[in-house]
Short mmCIF file of C-alpha atoms and ligand atoms in Angstrom, two decimals:
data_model
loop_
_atom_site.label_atom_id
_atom_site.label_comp_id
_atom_site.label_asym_id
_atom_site.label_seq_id
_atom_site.Cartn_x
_atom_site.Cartn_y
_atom_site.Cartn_z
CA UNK R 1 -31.74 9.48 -1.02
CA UNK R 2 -32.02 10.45 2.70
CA UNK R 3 -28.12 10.40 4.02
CA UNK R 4 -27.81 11.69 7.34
CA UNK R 5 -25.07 13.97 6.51
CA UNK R 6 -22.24 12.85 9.60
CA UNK R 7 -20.23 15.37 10.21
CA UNK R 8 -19.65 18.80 8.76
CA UNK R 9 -16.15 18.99 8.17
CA UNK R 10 -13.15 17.23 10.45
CA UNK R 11 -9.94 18.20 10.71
CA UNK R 12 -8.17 21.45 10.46
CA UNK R 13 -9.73 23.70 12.58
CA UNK R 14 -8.36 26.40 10.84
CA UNK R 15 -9.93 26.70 7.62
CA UNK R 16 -13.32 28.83 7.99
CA UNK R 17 -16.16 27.01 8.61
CA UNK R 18 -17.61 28.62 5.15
CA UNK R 19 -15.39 26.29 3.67
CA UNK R 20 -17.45 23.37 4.27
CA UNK R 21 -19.69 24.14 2.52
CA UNK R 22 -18.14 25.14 -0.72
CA UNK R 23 -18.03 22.40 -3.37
CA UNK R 24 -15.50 19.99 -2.25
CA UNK R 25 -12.05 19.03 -3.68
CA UNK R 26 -12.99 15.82 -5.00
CA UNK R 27 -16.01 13.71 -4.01
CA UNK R 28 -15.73 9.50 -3.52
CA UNK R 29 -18.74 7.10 -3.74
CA UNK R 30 -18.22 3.70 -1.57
CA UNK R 31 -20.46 1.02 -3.33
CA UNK R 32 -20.95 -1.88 -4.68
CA UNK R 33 -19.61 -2.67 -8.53
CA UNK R 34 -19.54 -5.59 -11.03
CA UNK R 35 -16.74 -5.41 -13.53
CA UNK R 36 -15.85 -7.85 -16.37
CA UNK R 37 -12.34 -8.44 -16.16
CA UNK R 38 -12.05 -10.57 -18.93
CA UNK R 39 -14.92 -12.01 -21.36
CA UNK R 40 -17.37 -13.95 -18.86
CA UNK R 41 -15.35 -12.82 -15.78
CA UNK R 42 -17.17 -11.22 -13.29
CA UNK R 43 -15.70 -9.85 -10.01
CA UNK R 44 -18.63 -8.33 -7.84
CA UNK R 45 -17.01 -6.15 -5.27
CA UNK R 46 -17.02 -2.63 -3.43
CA UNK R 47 -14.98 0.38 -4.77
CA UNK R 48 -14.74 4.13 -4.98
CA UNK R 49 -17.06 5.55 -8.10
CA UNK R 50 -17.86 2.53 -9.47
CA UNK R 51 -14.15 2.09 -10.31
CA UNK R 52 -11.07 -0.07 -9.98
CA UNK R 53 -8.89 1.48 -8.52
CA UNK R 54 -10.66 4.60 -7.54
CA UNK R 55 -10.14 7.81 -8.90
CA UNK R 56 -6.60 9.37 -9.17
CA UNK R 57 -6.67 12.18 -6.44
CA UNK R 58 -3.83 14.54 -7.61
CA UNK R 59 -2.81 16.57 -4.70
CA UNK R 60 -0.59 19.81 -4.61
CA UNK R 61 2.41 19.28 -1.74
CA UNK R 62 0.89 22.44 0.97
CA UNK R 63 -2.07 22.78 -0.52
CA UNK R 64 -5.21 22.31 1.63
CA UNK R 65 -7.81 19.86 0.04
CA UNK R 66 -11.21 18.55 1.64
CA UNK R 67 -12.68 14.94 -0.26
CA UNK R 68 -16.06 14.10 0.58
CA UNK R 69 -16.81 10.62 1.30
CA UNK R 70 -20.02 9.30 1.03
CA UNK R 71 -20.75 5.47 2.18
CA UNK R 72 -23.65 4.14 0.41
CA UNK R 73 -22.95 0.41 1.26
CA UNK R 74 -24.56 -1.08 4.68
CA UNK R 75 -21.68 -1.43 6.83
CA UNK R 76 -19.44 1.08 8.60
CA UNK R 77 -16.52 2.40 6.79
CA UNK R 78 -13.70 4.53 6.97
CA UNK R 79 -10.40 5.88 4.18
CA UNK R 80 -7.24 5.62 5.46
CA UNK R 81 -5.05 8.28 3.51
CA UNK R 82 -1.91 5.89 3.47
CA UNK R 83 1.61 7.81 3.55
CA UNK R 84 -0.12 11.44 4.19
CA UNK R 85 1.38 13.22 7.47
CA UNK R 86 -1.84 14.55 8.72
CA UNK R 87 -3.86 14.75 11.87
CA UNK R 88 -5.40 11.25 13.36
CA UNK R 89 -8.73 12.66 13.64
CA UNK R 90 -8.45 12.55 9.49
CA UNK R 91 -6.16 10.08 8.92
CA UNK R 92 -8.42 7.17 8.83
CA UNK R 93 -8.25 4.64 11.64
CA UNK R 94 -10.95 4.14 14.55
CA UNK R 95 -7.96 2.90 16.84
CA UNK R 96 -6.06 6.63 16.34
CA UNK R 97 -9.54 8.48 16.80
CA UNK R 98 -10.99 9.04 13.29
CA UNK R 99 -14.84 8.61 13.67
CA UNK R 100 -15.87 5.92 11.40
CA UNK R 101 -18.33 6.39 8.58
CA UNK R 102 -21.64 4.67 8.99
CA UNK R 103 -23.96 3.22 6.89
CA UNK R 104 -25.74 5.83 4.09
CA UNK R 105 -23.61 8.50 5.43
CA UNK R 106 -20.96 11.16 4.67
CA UNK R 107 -18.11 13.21 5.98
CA UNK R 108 -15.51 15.85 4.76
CA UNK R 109 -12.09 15.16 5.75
CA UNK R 110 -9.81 18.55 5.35
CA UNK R 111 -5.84 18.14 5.98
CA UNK R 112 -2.86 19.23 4.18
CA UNK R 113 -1.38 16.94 1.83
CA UNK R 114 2.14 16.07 2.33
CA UNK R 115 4.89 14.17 1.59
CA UNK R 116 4.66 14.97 -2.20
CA UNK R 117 4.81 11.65 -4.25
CA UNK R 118 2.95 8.28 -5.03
CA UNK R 119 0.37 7.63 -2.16
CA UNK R 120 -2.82 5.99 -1.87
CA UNK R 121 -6.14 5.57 -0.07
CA UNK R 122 -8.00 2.14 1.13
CA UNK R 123 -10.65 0.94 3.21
CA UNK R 124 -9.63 0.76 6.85
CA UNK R 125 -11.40 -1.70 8.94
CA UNK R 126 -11.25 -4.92 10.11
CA UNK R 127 -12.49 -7.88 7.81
CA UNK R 128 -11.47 -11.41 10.29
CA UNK R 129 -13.18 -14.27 8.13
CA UNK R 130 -15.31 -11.51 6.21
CA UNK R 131 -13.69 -11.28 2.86
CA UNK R 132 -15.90 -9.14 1.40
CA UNK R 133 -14.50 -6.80 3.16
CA UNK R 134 -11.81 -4.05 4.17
CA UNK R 135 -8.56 -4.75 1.50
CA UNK R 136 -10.35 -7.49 0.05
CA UNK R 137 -12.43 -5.33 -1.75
CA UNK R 138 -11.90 -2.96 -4.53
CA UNK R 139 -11.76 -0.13 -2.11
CA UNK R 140 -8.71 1.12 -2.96
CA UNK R 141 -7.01 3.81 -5.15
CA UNK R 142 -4.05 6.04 -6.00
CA UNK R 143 -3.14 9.76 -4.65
CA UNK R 144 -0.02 11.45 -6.17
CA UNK R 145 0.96 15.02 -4.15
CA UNK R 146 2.67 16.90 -7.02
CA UNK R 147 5.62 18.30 -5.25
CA UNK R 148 6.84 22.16 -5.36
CA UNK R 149 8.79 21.45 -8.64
CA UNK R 150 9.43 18.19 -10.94
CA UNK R 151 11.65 16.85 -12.97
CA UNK R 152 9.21 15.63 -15.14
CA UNK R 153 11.88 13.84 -17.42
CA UNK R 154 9.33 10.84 -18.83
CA UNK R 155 6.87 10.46 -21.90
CA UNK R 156 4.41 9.07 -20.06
CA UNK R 157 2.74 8.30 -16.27
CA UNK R 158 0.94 5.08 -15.88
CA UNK R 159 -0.36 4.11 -12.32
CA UNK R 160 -0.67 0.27 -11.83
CA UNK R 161 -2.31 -1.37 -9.39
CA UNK R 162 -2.00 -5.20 -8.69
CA UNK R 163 -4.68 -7.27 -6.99
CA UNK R 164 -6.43 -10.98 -6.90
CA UNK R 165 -10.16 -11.01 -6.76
CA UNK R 166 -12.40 -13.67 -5.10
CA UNK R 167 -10.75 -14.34 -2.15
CA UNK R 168 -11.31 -17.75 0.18
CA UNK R 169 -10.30 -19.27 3.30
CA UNK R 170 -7.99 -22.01 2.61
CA UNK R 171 -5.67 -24.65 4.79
CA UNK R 172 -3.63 -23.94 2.47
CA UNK R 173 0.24 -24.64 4.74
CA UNK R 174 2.16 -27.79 3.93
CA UNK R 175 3.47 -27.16 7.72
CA UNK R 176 0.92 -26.61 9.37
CA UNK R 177 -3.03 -26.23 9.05
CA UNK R 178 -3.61 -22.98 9.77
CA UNK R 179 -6.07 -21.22 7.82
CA UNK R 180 -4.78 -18.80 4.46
CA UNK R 181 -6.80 -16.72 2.35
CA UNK R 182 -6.26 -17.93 -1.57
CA UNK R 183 -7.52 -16.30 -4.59
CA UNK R 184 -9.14 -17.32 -7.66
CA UNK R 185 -8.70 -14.13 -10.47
CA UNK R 186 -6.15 -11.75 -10.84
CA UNK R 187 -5.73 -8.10 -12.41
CA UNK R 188 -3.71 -5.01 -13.01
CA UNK R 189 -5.73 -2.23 -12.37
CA UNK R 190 -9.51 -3.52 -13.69
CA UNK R 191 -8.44 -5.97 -16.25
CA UNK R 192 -7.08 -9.89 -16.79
CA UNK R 193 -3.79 -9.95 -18.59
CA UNK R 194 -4.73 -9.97 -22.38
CA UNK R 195 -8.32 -8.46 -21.65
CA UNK R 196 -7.41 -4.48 -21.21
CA UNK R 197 -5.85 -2.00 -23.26
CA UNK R 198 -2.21 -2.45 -24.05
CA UNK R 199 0.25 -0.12 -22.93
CA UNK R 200 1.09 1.88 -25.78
CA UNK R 201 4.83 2.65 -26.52
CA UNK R 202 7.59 4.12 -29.21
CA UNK R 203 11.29 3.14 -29.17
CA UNK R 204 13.14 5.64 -27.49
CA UNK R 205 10.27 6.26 -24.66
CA UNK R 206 10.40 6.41 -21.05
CA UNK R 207 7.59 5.36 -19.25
CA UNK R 208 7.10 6.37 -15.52
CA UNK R 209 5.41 3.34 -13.90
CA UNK R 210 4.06 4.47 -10.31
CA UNK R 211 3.18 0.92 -9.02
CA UNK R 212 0.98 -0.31 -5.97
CA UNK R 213 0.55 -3.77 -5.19
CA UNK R 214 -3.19 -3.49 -3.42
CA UNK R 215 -3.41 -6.88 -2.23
CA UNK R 216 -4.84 -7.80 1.00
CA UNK R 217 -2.08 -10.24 1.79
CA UNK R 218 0.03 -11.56 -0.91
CA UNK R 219 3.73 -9.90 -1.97
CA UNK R 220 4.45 -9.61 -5.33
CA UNK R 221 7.29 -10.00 -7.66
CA UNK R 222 6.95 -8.77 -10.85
CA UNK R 223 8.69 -7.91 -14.26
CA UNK R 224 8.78 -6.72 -17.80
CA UNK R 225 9.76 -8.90 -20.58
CA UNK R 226 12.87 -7.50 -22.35
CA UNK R 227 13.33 -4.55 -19.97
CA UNK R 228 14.48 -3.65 -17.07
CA UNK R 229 13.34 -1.36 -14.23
CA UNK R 230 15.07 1.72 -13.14
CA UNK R 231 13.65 2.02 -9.56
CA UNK R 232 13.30 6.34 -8.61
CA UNK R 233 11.19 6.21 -5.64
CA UNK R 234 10.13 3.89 -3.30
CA UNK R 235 6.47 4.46 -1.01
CA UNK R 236 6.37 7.72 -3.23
CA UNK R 237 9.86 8.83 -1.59
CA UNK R 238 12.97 9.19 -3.91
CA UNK R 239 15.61 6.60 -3.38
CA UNK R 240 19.38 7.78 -2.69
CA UNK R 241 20.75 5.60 -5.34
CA UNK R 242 18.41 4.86 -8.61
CA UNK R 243 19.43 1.59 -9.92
CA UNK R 244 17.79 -0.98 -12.64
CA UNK R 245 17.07 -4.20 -11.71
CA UNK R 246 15.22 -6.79 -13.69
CA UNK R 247 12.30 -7.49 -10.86
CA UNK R 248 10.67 -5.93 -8.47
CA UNK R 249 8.84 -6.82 -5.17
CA UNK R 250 6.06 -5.37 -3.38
CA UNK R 251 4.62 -6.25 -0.01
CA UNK R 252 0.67 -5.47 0.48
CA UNK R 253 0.08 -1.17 0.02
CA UNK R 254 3.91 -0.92 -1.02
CA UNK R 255 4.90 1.61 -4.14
CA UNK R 256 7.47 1.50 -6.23
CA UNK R 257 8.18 4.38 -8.94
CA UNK R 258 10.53 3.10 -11.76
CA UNK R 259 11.43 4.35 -15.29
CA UNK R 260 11.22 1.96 -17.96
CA UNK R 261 13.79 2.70 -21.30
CA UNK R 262 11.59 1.45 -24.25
CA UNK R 263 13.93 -0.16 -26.08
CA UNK R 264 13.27 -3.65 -27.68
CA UNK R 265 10.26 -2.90 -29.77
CA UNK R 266 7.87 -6.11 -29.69
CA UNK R 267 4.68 -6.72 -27.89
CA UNK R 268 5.98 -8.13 -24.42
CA UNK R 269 4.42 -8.93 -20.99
CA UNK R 270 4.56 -7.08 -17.87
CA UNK R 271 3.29 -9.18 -15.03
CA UNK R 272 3.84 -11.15 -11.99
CA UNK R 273 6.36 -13.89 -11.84
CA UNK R 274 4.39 -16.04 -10.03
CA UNK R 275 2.90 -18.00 -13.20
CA UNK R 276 -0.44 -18.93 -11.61
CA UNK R 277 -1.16 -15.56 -11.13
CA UNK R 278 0.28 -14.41 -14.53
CA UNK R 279 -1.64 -16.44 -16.12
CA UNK R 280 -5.00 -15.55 -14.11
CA UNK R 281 -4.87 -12.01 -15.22
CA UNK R 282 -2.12 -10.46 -13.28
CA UNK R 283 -0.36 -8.87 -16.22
CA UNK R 284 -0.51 -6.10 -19.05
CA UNK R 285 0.73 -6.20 -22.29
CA UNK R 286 3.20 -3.53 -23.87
CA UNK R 287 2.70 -2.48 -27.29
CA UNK R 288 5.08 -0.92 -29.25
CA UNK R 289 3.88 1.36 -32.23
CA UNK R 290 3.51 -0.75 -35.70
CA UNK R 291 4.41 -4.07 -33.86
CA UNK R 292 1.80 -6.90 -33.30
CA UNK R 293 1.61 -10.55 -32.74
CA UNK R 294 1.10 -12.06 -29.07
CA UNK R 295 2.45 -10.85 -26.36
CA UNK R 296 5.96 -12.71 -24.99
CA UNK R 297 6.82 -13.27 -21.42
CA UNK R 298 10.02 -14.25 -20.43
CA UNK R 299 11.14 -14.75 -16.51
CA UNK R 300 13.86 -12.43 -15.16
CA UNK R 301 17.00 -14.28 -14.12
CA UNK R 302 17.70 -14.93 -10.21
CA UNK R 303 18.16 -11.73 -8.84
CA UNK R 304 17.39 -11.29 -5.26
CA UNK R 305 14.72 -8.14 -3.75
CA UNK R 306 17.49 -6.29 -1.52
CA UNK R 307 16.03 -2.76 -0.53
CA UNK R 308 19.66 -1.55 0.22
CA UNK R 309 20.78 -1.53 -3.10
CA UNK R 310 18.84 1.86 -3.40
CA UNK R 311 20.79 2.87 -0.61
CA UNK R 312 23.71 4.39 0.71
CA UNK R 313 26.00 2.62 3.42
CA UNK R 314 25.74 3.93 6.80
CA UNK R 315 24.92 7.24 7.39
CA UNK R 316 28.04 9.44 8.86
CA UNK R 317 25.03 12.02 10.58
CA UNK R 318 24.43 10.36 13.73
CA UNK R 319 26.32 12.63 15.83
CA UNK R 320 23.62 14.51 17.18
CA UNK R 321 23.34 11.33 19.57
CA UNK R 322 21.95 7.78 19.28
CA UNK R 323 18.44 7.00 19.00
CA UNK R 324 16.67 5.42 21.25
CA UNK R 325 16.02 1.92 20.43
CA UNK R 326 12.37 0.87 20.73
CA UNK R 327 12.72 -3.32 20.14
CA UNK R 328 9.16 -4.72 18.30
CA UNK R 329 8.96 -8.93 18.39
CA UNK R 330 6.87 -10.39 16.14
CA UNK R 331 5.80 -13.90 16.82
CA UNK R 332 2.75 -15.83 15.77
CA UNK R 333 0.81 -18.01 18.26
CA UNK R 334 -0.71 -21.34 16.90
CA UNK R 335 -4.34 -20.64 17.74
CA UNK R 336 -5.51 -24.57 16.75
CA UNK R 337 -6.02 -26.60 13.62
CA UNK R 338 -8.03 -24.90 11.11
CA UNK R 339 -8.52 -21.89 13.31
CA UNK R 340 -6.54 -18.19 12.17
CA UNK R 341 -2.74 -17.76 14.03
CA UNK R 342 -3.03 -14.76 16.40
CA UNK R 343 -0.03 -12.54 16.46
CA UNK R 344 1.66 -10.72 19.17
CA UNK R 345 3.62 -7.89 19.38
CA UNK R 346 6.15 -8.07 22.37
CA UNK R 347 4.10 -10.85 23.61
CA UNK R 348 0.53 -9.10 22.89
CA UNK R 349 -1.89 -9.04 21.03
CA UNK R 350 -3.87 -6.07 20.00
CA UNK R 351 -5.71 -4.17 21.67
CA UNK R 352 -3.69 -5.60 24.62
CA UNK R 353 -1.07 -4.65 22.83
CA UNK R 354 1.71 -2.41 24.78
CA UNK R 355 1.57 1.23 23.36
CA UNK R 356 4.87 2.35 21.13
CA UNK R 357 5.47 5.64 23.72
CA UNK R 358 7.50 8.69 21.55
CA UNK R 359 7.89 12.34 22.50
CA UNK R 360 7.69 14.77 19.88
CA UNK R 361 11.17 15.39 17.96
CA UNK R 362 12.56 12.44 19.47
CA UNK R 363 14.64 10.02 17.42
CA UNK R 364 14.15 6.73 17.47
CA UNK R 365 15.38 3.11 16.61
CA UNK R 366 12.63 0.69 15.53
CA UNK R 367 13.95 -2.65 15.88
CA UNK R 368 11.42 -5.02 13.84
CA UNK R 369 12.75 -8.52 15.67
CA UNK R 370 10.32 -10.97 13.45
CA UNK R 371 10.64 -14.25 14.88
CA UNK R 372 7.91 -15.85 12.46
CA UNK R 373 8.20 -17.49 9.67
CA UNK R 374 6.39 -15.52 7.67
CA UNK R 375 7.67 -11.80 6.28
CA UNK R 376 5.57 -8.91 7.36
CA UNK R 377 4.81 -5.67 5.42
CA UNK R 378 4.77 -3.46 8.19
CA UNK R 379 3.04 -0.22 8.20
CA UNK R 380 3.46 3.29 10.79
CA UNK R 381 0.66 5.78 9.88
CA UNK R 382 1.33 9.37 9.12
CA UNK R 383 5.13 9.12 9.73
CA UNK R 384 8.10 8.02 7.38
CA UNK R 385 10.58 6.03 8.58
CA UNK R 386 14.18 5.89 7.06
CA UNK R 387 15.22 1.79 7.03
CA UNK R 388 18.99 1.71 8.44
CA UNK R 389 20.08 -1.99 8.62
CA UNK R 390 18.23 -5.17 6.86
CA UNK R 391 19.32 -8.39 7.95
CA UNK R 392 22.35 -7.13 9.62
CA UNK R 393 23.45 -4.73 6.65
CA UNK R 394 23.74 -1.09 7.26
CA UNK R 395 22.41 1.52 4.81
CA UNK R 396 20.37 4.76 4.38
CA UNK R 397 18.69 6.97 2.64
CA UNK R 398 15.56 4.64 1.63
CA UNK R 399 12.59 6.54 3.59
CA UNK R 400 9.39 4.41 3.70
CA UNK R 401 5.77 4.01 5.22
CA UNK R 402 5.70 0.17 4.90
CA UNK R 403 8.53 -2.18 5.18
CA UNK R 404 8.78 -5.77 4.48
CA UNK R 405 10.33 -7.60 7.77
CA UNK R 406 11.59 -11.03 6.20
CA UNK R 407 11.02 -14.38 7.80
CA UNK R 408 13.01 -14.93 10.99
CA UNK R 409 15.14 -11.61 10.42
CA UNK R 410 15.64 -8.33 11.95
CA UNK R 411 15.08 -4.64 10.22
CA UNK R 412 16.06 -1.34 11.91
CA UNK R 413 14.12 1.76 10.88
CA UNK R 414 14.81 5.25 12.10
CA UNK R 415 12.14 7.72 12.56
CA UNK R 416 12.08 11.28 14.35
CA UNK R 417 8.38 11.47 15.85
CA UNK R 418 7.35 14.88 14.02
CA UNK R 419 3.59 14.46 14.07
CA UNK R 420 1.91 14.30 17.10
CA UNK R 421 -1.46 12.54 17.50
CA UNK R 422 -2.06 8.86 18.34
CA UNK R 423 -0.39 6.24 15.46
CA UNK R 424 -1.19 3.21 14.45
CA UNK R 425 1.74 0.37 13.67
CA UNK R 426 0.57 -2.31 12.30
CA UNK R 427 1.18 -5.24 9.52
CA UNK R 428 -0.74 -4.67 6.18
CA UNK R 429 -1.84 -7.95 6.01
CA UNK R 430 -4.92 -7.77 6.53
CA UNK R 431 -5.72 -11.14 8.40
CA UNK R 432 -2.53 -10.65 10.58
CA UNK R 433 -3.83 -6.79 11.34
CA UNK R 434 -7.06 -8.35 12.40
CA UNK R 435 -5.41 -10.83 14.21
CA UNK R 436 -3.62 -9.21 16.83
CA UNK R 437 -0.40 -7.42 14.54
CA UNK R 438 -1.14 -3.93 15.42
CA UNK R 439 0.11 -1.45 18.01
CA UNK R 440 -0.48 2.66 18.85
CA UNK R 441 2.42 4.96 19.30
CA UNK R 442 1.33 7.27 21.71
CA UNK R 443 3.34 11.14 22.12
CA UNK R 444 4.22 11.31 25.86
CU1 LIG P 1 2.01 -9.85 8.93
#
């Protein structure tokens, strides 16, 4: 194959330039795949190495790593390297400066990985009314950074992606007829509920589930018959206060970590709440050892999502002076009958959106004033914020990369501007992101 190789190496300048040519870290294929999800059920997409989700790219926290990327689809492309604090130029988004990948080409991207924990890469680009594109696709998969030193106290790691298949544009509102995007199949990782290999347990276990919901714009609730979830880490960050609860929800690219307790041997469910995507494939069955029959689901009782559970009240450490408050309104503008919303930022809509402006070891206030009536998983690139008051109730010590805003409420985030380079806010939905939701954070 002639590939015009695109660039030699980006990113740190520092390593030698011998070092681009060495064999790289790990190696990623973008191109087009047909898997069976279930007998008959064929989902023709894109993805990384011909699987779903890509290969696990296990990092070490400090160590430098360089992934070659080679497109061999027809369109531009580019990997964002979601929850990594690197440099823009590598980070994976046109609007902060990465160069994106054309057509039969390649690039090496070298950077540092850091925060350790549960990240994950995905196609960056806009799709609009393209859904065979950008987070629509299979283009997505997980990246754990191994930190210094781990507990390690679980019998077993199992990375679990959710995500619908076949997307279409629907008028889907009972409100209003603005355009949605539906789907028609659903998976964990590259199988239907009932149609993979079972999770394979013994009493007594404790299973490490490092979760990702990969959709393009749906949040999911989700649970395990019989069990409950002890939530450790949340967007790959430990939580100040692990607690079990008996559901757990996940915006578009947000993780949750939790520990499972395998005790109530049977062959149960784990899957979405949400029946009609339950019951078109978005589940996996647990199997305990010598046990066998089909697979029960039962729903968890009424519990509401509240991220400050895993938190601790308000944080005494403020003395060191306020932060400055940087307000963020979200509305949506009604762009016609049967035609997509447009959003706006503090009136705007990208790229006339006004830039987020930060100086370097500043400490600042995000105040996510969502005015909608929609919820939006917001995302900052290669920064982690710490969320400080939901819905008017203080609390701490949750650091994330992506928070859910809910419909017509307010969340504060903190966040001390400690990597320099050009940022880009936006929502992870991808039709709102195309749509206007997104905004840089400049360093002054
Ligand atoms: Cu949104």
């Amino acid at each position: 194959m002639n590939r015009r190789h695109f660039l030699a190496s980006l990113g740190v300048a520092a390593i030698p330039s011998l070092r681009a040519a060495d064999k790289p870290d790990f190696t990623l294929h973008i191109a087009p795949v047909s898997f069976e999800i279930a007998p008959r059920k064929i989902v023709k997409t894109i993805a990384y190495n011909g699987s779903i989700p890509g290969p696990l790219l296990r990092m070490k926290e400090g160590r430098p790593v360089t992934i070659e990327v080679f497109n061999d689809t027809g369109d531009a492309e580019l990997v964002h390297w979601h929850g990594l604090q690197i440099p823009s130029v590598v980070d994976g988004s046109r609007e902060e400066g990465t160069p994106m990948l054309p057509p039969h080409s390649s690039a090496r991207y070298t950077f540092t990985p850091k925060p350790s924990g549960t990240r994950w890469y995905h196609s960056h680009v806009m799709a609009g009314r393209n859904l065979k594109r950008a987070t629509y696709t299979g283009q997505f998969g997980f990246i754990y950074i191994e930190p210094r030193s781990e507990p390690g106290n679980y019998d077993q790691e199992i990375f679990l992606a959710l995500k619908e298949w076949e997307p279409y544009l629907s008028s889907g509102g009972v409100d209003d007829d603005s355009i949605e995007v539906a789907y028609n199949l659903f998976t964990v990782n590259d199988r239907a509920l009932g149609h993979g290999e079972p999770i394979r347990v013994k009493p007594g276990q404790r299973v490490l589930l490092r979760i990702l919901n990969a959709s393009a714009t749906v949040t999911r609730r989700i649970a395990i018959a019989g069990h409950k979830f002890r939530v450790v880490a949340m967007d790959g960050n430990p939580v100040a206060v692990p607690k079990e609860v008996q559901a757990l929800e996940l915006g578009p690219a947000e993780r949750i970590d939790a520990i499972v307790e395998m005790n109530q041997p049977g062959v149960w469910i784990l899957g979405a709440t949400d029946d009609h995507a339950r019951e078109g494939g978005m589940g996996i069955v647990i199997e305990y050892a010598g046990q066998s029959g089909e697979p029960r689901w039962l729903p968890p009782g009424e519990e509401r999502w509240d991220y400050t559970a895993f938190g601790n009240g308000t944080r005494a450490d403020l003395a060191a002076g306020a932060p400055e408050r940087v307000p963020l309104v979200f509305e949506k503008k009604f762009a016609g009958h049967h035609w997509v919303d447009k959003w706006t930022i503090n009136g705007k809509s990208f790229p006339k959106t006004d830039p987020i402006r930060v100086k370097a070891n500043g400490h600042y206030r995000l105040v996510f004033d969502n005015r909608s009536d929609e919820a939006h998983p917001v995302h900052l690139h290669r920064h982690t914020f710490e969320l400080v008051k939901i819905a008017g109730v203080p609390t701490s010590g949750v650091r994330k990369d992506v928070v859910v805003v809910g419909a017509k409420s307010q969340t504060e985030v903190d966040l001390i501007a400690n990597n320099p380079g050009l940022t880009l806010f936006h929502c992870h939905q991808q039709m709102h992101m195309d749509y206007g939701f997104m905004a840089l954070m400049e360093y002054v």
